Short mmCIF file of C-alpha atoms and ligand atoms in Angstrom, two decimals:
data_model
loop_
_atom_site.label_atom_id
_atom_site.label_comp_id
_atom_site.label_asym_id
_atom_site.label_seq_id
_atom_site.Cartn_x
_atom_site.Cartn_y
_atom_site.Cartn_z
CA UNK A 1 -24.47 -1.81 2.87
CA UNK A 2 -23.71 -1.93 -0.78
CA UNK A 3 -22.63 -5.15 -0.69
CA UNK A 4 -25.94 -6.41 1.00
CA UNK A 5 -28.52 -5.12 -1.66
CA UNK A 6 -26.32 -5.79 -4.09
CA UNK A 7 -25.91 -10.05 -3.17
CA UNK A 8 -29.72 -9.79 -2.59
CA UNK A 9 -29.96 -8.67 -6.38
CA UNK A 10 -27.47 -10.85 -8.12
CA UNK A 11 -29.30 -13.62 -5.83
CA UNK A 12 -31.23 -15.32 -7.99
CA UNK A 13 -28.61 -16.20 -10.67
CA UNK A 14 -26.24 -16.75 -8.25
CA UNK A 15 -28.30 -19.53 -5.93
CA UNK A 16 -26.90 -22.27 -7.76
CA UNK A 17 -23.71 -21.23 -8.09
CA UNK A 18 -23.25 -20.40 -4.52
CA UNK A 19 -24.77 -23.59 -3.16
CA UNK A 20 -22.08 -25.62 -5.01
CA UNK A 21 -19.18 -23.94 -3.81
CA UNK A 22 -20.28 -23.93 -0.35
CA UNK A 23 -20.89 -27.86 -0.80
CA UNK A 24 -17.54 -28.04 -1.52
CA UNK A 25 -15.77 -26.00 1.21
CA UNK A 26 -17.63 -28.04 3.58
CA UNK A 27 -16.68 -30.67 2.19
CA UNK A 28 -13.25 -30.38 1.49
CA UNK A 29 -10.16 -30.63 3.63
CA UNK A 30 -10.17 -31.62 7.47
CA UNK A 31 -12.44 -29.27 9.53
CA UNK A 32 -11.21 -31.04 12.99
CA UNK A 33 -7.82 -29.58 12.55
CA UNK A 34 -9.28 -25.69 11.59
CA UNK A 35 -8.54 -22.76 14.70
CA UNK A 36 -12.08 -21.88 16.13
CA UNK A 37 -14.84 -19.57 14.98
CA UNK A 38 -18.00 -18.13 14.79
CA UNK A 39 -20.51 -20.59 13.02
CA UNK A 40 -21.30 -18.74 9.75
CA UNK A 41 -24.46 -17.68 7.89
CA UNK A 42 -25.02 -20.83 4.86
CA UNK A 43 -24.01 -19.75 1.74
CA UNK A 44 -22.13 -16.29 2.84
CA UNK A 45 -20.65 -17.50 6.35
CA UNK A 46 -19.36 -14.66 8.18
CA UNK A 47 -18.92 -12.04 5.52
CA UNK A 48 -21.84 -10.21 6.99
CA UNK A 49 -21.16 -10.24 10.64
CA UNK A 50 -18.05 -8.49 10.09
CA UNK A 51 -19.64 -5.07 10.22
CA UNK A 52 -18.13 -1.71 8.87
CA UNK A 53 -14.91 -1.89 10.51
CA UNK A 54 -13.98 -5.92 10.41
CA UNK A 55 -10.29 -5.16 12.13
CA UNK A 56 -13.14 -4.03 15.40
CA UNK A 57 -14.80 -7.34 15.31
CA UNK A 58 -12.14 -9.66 15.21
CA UNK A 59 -10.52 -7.83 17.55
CA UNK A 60 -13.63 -8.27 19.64
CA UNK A 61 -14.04 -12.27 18.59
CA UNK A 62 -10.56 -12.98 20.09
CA UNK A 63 -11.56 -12.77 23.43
CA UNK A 64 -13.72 -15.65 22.80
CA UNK A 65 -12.07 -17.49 20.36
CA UNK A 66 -8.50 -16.79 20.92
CA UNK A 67 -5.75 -15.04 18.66
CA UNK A 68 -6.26 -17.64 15.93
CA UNK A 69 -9.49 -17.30 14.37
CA UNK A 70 -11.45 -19.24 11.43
CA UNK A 71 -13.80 -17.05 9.35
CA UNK A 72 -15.84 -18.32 6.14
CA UNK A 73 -15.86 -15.38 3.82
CA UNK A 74 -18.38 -16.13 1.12
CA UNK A 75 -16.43 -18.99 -0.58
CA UNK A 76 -12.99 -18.05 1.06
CA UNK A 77 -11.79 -19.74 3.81
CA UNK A 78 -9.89 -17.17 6.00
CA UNK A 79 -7.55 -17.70 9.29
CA UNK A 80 -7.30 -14.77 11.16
CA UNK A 81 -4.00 -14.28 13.17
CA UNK A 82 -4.09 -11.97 16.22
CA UNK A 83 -1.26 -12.54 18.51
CA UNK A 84 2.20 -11.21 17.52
CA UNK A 85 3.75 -14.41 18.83
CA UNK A 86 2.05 -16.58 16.22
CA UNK A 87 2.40 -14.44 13.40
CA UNK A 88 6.48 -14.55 14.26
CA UNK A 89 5.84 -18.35 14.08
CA UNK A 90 4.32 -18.57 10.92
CA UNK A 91 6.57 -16.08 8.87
CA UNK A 92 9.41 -17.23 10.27
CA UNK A 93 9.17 -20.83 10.16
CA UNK A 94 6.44 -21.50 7.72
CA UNK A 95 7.62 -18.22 5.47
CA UNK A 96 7.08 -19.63 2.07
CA UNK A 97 4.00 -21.14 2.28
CA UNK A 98 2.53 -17.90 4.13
CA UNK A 99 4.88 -15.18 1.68
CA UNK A 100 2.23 -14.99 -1.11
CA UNK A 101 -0.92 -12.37 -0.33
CA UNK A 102 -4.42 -12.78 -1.73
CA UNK A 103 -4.96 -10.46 -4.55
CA UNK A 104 -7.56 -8.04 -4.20
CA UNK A 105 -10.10 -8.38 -7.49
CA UNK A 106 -9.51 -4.32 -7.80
CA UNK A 107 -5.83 -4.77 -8.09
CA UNK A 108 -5.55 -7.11 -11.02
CA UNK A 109 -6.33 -3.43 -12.84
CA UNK A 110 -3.84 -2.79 -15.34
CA UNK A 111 -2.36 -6.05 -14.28
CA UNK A 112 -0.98 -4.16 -11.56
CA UNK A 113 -0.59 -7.54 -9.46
CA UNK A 114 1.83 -8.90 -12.50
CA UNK A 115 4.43 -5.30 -12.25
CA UNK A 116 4.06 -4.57 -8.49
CA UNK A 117 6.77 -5.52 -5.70
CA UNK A 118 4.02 -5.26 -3.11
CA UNK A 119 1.49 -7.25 -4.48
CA UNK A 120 3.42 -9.73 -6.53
CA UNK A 121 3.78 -13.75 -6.02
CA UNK A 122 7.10 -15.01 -4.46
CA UNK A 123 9.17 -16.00 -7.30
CA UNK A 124 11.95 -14.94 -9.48
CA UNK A 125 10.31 -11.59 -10.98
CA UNK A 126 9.84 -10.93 -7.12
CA UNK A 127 13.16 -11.97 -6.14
CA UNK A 128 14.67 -9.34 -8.97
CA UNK A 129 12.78 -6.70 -8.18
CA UNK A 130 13.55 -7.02 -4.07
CA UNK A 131 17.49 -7.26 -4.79
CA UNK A 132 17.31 -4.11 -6.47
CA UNK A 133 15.01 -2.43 -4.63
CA UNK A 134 17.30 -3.72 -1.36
CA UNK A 135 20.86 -2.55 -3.31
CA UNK A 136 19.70 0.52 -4.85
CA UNK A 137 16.80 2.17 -3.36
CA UNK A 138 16.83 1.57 0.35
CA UNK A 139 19.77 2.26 0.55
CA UNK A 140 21.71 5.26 2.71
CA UNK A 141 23.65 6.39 0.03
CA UNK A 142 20.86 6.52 -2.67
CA UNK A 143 18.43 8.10 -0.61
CA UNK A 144 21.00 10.81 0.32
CA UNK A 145 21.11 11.68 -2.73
CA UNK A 146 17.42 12.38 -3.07
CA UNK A 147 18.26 14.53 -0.10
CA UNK A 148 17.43 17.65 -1.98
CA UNK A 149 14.46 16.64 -3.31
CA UNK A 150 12.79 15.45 -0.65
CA UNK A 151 13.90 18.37 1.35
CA UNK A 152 12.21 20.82 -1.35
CA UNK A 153 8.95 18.22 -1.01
CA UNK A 154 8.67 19.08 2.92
CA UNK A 155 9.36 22.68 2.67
CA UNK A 156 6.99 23.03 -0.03
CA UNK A 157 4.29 21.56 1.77
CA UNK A 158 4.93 22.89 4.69
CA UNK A 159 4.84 26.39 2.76
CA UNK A 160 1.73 25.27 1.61
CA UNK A 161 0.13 24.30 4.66
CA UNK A 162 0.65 27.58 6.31
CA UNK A 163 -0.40 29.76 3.22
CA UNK A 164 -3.67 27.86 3.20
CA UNK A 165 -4.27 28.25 7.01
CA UNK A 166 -3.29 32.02 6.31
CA UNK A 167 -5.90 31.93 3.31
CA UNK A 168 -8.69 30.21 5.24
CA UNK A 169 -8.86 32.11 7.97
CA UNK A 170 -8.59 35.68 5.89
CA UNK A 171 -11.86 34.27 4.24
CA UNK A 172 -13.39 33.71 8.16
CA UNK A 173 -12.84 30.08 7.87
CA UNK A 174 -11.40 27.64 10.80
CA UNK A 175 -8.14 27.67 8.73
CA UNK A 176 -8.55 23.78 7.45
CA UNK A 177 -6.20 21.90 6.19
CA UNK A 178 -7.32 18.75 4.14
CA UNK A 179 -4.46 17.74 2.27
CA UNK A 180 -1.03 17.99 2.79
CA UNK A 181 0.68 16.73 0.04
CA UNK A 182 -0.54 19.15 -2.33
CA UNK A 183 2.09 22.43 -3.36
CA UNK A 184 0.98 24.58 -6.51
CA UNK A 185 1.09 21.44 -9.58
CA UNK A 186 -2.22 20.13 -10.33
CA UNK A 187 -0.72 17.21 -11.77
CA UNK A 188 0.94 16.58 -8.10
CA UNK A 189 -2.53 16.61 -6.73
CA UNK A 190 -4.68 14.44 -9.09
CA UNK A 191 -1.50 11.72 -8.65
CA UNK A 192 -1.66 12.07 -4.98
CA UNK A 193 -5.88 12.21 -4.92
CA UNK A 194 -6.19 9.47 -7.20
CA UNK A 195 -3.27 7.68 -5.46
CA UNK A 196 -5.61 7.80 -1.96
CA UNK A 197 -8.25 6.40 -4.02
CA UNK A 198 -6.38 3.73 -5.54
CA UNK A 199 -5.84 2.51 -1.39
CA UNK A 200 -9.23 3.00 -0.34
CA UNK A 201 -10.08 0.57 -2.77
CA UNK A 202 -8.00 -1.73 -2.30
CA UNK A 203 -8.99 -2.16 0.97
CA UNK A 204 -12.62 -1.79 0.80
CA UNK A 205 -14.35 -5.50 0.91
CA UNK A 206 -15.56 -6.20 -2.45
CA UNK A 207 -18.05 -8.96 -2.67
CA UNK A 208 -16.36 -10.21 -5.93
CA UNK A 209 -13.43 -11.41 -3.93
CA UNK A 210 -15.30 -13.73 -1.57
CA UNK A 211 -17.44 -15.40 -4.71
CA UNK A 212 -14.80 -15.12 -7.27
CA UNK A 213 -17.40 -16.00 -10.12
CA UNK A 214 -18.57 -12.49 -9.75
CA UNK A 215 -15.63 -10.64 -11.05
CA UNK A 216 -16.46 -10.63 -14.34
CA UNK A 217 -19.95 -8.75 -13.38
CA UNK A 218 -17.67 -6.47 -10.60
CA UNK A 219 -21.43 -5.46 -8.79
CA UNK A 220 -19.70 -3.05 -6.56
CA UNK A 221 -17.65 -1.50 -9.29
CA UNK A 222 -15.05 -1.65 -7.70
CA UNK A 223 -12.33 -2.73 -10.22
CA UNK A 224 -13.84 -0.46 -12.79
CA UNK A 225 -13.32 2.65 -10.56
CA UNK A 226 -10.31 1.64 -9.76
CA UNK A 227 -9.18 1.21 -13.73
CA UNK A 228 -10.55 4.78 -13.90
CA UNK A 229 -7.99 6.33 -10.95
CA UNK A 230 -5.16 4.24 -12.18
CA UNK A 231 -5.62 5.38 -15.90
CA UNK A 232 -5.09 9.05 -14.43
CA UNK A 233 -1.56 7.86 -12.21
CA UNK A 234 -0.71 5.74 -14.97
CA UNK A 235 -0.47 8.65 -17.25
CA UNK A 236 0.99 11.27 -15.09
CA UNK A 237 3.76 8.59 -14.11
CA UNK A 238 4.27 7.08 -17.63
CA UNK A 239 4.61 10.59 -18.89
CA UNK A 240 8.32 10.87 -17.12
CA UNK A 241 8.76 7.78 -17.58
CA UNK A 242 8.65 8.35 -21.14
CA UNK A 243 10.97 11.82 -21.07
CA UNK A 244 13.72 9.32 -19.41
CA UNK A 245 13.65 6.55 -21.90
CA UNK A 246 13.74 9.61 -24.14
CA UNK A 247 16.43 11.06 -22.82
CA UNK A 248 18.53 8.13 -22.81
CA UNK A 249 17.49 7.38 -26.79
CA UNK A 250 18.77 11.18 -27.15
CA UNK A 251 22.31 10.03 -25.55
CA UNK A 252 21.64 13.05 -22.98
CA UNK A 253 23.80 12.50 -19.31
CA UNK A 254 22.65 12.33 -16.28
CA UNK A 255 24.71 14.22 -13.30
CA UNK A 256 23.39 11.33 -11.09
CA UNK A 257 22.26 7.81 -12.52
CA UNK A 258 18.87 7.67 -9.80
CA UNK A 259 16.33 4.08 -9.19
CA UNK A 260 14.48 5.02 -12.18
CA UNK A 261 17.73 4.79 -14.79
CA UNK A 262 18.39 1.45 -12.56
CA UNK A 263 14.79 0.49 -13.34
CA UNK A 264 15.49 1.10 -17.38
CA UNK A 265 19.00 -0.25 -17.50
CA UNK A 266 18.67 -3.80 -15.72
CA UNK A 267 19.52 -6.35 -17.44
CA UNK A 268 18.80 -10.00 -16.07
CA UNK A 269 21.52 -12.68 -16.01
CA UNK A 270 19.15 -15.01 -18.17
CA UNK A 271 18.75 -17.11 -15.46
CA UNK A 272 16.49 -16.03 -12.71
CA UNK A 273 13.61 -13.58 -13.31
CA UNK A 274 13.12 -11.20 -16.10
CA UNK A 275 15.78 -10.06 -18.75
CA UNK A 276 13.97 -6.91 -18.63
CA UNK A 277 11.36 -4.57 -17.27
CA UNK A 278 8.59 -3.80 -19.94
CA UNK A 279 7.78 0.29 -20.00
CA UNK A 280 4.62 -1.11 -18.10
CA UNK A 281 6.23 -2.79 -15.70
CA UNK A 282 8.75 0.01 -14.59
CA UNK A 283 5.64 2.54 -14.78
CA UNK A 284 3.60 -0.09 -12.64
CA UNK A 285 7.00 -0.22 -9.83
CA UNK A 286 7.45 3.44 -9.70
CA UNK A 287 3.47 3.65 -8.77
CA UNK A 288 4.13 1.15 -6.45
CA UNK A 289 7.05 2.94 -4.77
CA UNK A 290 5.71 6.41 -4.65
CA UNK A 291 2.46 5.35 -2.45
CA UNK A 292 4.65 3.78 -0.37
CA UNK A 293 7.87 5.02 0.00
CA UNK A 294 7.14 8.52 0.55
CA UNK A 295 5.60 8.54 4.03
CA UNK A 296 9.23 6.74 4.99
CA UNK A 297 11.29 9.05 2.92
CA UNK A 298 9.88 12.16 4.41
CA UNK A 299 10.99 10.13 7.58
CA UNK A 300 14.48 9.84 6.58
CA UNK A 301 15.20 13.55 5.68
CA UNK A 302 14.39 14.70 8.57
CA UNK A 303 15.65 11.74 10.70
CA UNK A 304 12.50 11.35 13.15
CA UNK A 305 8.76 11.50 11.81
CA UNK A 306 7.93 15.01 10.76
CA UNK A 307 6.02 17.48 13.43
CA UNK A 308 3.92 20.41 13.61
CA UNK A 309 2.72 22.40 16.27
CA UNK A 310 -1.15 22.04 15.79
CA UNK A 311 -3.96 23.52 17.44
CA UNK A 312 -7.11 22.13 17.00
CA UNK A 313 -10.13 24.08 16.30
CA UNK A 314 -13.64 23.80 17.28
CA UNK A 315 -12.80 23.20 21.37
CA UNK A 316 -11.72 19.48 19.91
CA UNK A 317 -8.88 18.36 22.73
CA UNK A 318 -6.96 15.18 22.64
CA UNK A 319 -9.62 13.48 24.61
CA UNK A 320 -12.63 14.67 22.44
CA UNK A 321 -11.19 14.14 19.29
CA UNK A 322 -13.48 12.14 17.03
CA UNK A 323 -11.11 8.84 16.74
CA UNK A 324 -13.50 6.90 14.20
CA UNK A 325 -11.50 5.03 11.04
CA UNK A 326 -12.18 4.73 7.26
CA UNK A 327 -11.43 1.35 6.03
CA UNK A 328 -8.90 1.77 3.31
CA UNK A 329 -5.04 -0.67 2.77
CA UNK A 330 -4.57 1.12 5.68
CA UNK A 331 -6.52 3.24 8.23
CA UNK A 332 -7.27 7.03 8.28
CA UNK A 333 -9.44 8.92 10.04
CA UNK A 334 -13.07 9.15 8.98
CA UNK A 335 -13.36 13.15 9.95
CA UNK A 336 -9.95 14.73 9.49
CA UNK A 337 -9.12 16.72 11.70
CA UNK A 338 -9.04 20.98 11.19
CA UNK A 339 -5.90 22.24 12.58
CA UNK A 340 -5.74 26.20 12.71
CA UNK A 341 -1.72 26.37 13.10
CA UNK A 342 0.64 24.60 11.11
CA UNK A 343 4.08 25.81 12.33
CA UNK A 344 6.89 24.26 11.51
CA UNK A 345 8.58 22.78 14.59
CA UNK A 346 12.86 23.90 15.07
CA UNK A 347 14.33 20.51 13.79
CA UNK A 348 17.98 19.58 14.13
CA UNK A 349 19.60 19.24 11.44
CA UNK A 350 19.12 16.37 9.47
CA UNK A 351 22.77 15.92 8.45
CA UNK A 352 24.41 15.76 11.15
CA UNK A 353 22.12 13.29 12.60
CA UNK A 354 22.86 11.10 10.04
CA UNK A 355 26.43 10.97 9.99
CA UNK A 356 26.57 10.65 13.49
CA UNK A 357 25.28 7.39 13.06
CA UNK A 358 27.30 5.63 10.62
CA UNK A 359 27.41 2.77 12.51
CA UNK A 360 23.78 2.18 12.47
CA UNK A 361 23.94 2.97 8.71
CA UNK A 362 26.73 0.21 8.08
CA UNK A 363 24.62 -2.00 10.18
CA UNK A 364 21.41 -1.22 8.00
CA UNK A 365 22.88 -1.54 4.66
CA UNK A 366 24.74 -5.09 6.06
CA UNK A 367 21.05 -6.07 7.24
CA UNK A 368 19.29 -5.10 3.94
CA UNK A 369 22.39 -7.15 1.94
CA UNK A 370 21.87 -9.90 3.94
CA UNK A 371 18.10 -10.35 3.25
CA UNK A 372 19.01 -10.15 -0.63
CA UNK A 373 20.84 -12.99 -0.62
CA UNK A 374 18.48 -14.85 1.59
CA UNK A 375 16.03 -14.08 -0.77
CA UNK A 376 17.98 -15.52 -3.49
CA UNK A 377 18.57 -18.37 -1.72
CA UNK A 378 15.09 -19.82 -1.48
CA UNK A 379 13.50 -22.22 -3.89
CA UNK A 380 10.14 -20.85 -5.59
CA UNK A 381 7.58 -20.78 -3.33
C1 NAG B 401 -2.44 -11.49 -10.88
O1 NAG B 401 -3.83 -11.68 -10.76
C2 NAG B 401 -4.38 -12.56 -11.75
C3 NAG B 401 -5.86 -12.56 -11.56
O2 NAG B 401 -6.22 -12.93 -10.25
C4 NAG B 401 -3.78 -13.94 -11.59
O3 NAG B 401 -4.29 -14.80 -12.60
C5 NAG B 401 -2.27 -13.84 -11.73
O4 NAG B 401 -1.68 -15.10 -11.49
C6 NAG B 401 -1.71 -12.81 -10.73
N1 NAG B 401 -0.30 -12.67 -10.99
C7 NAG B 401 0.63 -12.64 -10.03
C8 NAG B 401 2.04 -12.46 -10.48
O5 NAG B 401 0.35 -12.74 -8.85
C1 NAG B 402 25.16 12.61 1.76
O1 NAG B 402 25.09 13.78 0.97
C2 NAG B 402 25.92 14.83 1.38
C3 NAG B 402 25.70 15.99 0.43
O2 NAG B 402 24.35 16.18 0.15
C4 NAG B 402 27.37 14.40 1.42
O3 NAG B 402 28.19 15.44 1.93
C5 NAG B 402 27.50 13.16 2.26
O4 NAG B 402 28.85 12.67 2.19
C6 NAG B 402 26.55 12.06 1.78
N1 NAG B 402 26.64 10.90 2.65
C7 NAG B 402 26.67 9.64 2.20
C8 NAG B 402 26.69 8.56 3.22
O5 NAG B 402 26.63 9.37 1.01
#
């Protein structure tokens, strides 16, 4: 909706502008040889017949056009792949051309795109940052020894969970429970709000993506809200980042040397990829890593995805639960849900499930070794 009024108002200026680079898609490369698709609107294409949940409508378009589909969004020319079978095919044997990602406008913030492991280009700074991210922080042995943290984390929330049910429902509320990651530190919550921000963005279609002469005016705004939530993280995670290198200056020792001392101490063989990571680079990676390696750590402590014994409120039952999506990097639920128990199922312990399976550890860390060196192995995309 934004996006519409907004076009219609930067119209004018844009006319020109627009009608040239359209000329030129049409124009250029071999339109015979493109998958099939719905003929788009001139000028914008098929931006706006994507609707307000685009993964819906393409779902829907591949029953007439088939699980490879050809969209024209504003001046990008998009292929759509829907069919397991020929997304194996293209990252497995046409993995380099396919390995880069298009940048979202919003995430060039802070040149988040430049630091990042998950949004960067395949190349050597890439290629660093994977091999230690595959030796040191995926790893069995490192993330046992997070163990403790991550196990405080858990109970903490769950704590937290329960004592705001409790509190809810003393005041005569349905006991609701909006966000779990919060315990009693502010500074934990604004990293974690501004963190769900920063993913909402960078999955909400912004116009100056699919005309990319319009970044410079950003109409939706959305790369200057997003420099506003990342300023916030940025500072909350630069401020430890700081105490370490601090630390270190101060000759203090650590009990445990963790990813973040990795981070700081690397060293590049001169060779491939960086000789260092800049402060904003390591502040940028640890960003990176927290919004996404926390659901899976959580995971790992407790060996199997964590549960609670909800009851929903309201009369809501599995079948009448309200299942509608927010768009966001990934998908959440547009009305979260208000559960009025949060108890803590009996879990086995963690432990021993984990060193009952050291074979499938051995076999992990083999797996994860492996894929380093591939990595190495490969010529610059
Ligand atoms: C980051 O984004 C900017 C702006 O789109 C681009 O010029 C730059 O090449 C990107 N860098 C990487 C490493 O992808
Ligand atoms: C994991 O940590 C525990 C102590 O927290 C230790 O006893 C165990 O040997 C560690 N396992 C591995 C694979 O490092």
């Amino acid at each position: 909706m934004d996006s519409h009024t907004l076009l219609v108002f930067t119209f004018p200026a844009a006319l020109i502008l627009l009608l040239f680079i359209w000329t030129k898609a049409k124009t250029g490369g071999s339109a015979t040889r493109r998958p099939p698709g719905p003929t788009g609107w001139p000028l914008v294409g098929n931006m706006f017949d994507l609707g307000d949940m685009p993964h819906q409508t393409m779902y829907k378009l591949k029953a007439k056009y088939g699980p490879l589909l050809w969209l024209q969004l504003g001046s990008v020319n998009t292929m759509v792949v829907q069919s397991p079978k020929v997304a194996a095919e293209l990252f497995k044997n046409y993995d380099i051309p396919f390995a880069d990602r298009k940048i979202p406008d919003a995430l060039t913030a802070f040149h988040f795109n430049e630091s990042a492991l998950s949004m960067n280009t395949f190349g050597a700074y890439w290629r660093v940052l994977r091999r230690i991210c595959s030796k040191e922080f995926s790893v069995n042995k490192r993330v046992n020894e997070t163990e403790d943290i991550r196990r405080k984390c858990t109970d903490d929330m769950v704590r937290w969970i329960e004592e705001e049910a409790a509190a809810s429902r003393a005041n005569g509320g349905p006991g609701e429970v909006l966000d779990l990651l919060d315990t009693k530190s502010t500074e934990g919550k604004e990293f974690f709000d501004c963190m769900n921000k920063i993913m909402e963005l960078a999955g909400t279609p912004n116009v100056a993506d699919f005309f990319p002469f319009l970044k410079w005016f950003d109409p939706m705004k959305i790369k200057r809200t997003m420099v506003r939530d990342m300023t916030k993280t940025m500072k909350i995670v630069s401020k430890f980042v700081k105490e370490r290198i601090e630390e270190k200056q101060a000759g203090t020792q650590r009990a445990k040397r963790d990813f973040l001392d990795v981070l700081l101490e690397y060293e590049g063989d001169g060779k491939d990829g960086p000789d260092k990571f800049t402060v904003h680079n390591v502040n940028v990676i640890i960003m990176d890593f927290t919004s996404e390696a926390l659901p899976a750590a959580v995971e790992e402590v407790y060996g199997k995805p964590f549960a609670f014994d909800w009851e929903l409120s309201g009369g809501v039952t599995p079948e009448t639960m309200d299942m509608q999506e927010r768009l966001g990097i990934t998908l959440r639920k547009k009305v979260p849900e208000d559960p009025i128990e949060a108890k803590e199922e009996a879990r086995p312990d963690a432990h021993v499930e984990e060193e009952a399976r050291p074979d499938e550890q051995a076999e992990e860390e083999a797996r994860l070794d492996a894929q380093a060196e591939e990595d190495e192995a490969r010529p610059d995309g």
